[in-house]
Short mmCIF file of C-alpha atoms in Angstrom, two decimals:
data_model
loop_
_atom_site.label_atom_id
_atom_site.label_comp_id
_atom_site.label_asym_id
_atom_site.label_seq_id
_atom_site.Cartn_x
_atom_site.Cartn_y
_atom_site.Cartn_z
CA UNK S 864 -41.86 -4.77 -151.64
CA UNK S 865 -43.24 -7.14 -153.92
CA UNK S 866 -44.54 -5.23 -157.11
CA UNK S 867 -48.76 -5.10 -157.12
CA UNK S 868 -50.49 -7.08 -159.34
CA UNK S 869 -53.76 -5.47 -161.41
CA UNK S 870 -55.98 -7.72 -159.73
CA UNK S 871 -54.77 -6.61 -156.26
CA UNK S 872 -56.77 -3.03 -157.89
CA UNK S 873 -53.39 -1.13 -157.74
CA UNK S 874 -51.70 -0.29 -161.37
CA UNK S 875 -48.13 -1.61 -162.12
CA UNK S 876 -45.41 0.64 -161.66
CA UNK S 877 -45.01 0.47 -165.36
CA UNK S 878 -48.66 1.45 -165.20
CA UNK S 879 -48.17 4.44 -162.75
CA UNK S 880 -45.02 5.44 -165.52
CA UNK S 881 -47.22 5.43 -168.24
CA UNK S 882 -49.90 7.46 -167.06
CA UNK S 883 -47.52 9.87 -166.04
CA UNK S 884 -45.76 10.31 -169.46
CA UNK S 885 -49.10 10.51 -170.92
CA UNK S 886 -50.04 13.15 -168.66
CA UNK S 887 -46.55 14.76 -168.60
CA UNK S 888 -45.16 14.11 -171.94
CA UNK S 889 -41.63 16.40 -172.32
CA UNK S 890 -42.20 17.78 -168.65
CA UNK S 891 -42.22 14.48 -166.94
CA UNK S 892 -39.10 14.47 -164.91
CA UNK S 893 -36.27 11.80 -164.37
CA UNK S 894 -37.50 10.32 -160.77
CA UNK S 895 -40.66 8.55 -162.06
CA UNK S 896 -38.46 6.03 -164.35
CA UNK S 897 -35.53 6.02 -161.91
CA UNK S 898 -38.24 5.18 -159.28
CA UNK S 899 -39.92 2.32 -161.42
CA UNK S 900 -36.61 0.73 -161.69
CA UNK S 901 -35.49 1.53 -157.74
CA UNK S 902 -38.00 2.03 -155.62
CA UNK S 903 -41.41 0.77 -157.50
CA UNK S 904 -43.43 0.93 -154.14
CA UNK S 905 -42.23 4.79 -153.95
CA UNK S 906 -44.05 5.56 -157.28
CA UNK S 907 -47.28 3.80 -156.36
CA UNK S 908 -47.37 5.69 -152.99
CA UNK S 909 -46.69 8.85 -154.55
CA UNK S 910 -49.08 8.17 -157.31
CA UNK S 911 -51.97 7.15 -154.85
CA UNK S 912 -51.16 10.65 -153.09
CA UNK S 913 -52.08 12.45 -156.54
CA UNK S 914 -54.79 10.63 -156.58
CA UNK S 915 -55.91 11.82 -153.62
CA UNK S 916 -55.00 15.53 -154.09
CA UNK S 917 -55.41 17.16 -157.57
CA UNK S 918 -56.36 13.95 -158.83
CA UNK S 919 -59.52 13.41 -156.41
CA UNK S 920 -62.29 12.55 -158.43
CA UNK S 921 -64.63 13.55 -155.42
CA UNK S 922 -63.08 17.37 -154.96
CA UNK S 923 -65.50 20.05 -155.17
CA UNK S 924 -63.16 22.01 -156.83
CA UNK S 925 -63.31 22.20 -160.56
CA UNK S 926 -60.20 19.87 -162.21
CA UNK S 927 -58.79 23.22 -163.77
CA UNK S 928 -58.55 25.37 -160.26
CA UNK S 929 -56.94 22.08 -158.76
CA UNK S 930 -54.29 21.99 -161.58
CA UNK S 931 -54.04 25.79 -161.39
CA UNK S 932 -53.73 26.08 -157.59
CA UNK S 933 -50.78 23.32 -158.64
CA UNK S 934 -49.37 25.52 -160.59
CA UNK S 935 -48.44 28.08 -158.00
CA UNK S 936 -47.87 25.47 -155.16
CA UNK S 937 -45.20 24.17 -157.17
CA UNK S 938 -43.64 27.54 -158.34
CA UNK S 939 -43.66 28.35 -154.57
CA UNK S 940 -41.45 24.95 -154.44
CA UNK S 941 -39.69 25.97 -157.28
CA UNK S 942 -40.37 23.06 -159.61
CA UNK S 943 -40.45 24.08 -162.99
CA UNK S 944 -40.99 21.04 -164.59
CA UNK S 945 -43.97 20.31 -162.16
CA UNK S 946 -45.78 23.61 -162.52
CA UNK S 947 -45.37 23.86 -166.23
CA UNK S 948 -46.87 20.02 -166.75
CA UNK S 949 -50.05 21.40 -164.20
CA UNK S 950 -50.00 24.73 -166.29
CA UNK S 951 -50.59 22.39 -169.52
CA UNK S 952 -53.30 19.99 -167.44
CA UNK S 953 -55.39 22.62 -166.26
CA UNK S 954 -55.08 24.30 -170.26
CA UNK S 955 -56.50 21.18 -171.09
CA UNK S 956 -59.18 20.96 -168.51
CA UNK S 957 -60.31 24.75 -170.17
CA UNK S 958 -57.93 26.91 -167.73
CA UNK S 959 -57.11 29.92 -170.18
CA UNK S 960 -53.72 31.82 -170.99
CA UNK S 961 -54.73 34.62 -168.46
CA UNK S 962 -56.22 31.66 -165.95
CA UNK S 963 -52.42 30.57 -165.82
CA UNK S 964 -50.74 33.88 -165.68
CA UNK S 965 -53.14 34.34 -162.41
CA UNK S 966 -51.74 31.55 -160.95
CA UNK S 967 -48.11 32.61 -161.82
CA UNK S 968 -49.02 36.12 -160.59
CA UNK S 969 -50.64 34.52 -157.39
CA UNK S 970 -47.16 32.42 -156.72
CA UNK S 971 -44.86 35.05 -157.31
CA UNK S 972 -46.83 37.58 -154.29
CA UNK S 973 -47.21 34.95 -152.14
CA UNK S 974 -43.39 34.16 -152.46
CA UNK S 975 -42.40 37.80 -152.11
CA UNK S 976 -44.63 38.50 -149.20
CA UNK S 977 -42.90 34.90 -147.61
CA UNK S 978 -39.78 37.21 -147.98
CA UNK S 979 -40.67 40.20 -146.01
CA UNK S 980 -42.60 37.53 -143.63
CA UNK S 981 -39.24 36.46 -142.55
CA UNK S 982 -37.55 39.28 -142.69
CA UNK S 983 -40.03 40.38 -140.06
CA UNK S 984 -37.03 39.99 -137.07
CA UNK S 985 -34.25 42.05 -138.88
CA UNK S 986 -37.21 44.96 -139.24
CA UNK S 987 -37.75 44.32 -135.18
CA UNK S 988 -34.13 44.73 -134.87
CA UNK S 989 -34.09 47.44 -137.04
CA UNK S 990 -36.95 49.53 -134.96
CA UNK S 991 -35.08 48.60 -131.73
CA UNK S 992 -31.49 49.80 -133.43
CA UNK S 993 -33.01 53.20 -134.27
CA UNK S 994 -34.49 53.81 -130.83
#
């Protein structure tokens, strides 16, 4: 795929890269760069999907809760790297320490109850085992 020019309205890879490391710094992970270099129409589709997600400047939600809700989606994916740049995007759209602990708190009991969720045929077998 032929890299986008500005004037097409779509940012440069290199464009997409920089954003990200601005909005990333130390927590932006490998794939963006090795993307730029590989796969440069990858980036801008996955960018244009932020966009359109936490990044959607017509969202009803409040920036911070979109960043925080971010924060636990991606803990429930375990992505470190992604959950701890949202945790520091939604401090700096006001989210507070205790704001972010929520969210970690939120991830953590919606990843334990996934557990017992599907452990919900071994307790059927269970029941049926003890008669």
């Amino acid at each position: 795929m032929a890299e986008p020019t500005p004037a097409q309205g779509m940012p440069t890879p290199d464009q997409v890269l920089q954003m990200m490391q601005g909005k990333m710094g130390d927590t932006l992970p490998e794939w963006p760069a090795q993307l730029k270099d590989q796969a440069p129409d990858l980036l801008l589709s996955t960018a244009m999907l932020s966009k359109g997600s936490v990044a959607r400047a017509e969202s009803t939600i409040p920036l911070k809760y979109r960043h925080l809700m971010a924060v636990s989606a991606a803990l429930a994916r375990r992505q470190p790297a992604c959950a701890r740049s949202q945790a520091r995007m939604a401090m700096a759209e006001g989210a507070t320490a205790d704001e972010v602990m929520d969210a970690v708190r939120i991830a953590r009991h919606l990843i334990a109850v996934g557990v017992i969720d599907a452990a919900a045929p071994i307790l059927a077998d269970l029941d049926a085992a003890r008669g």
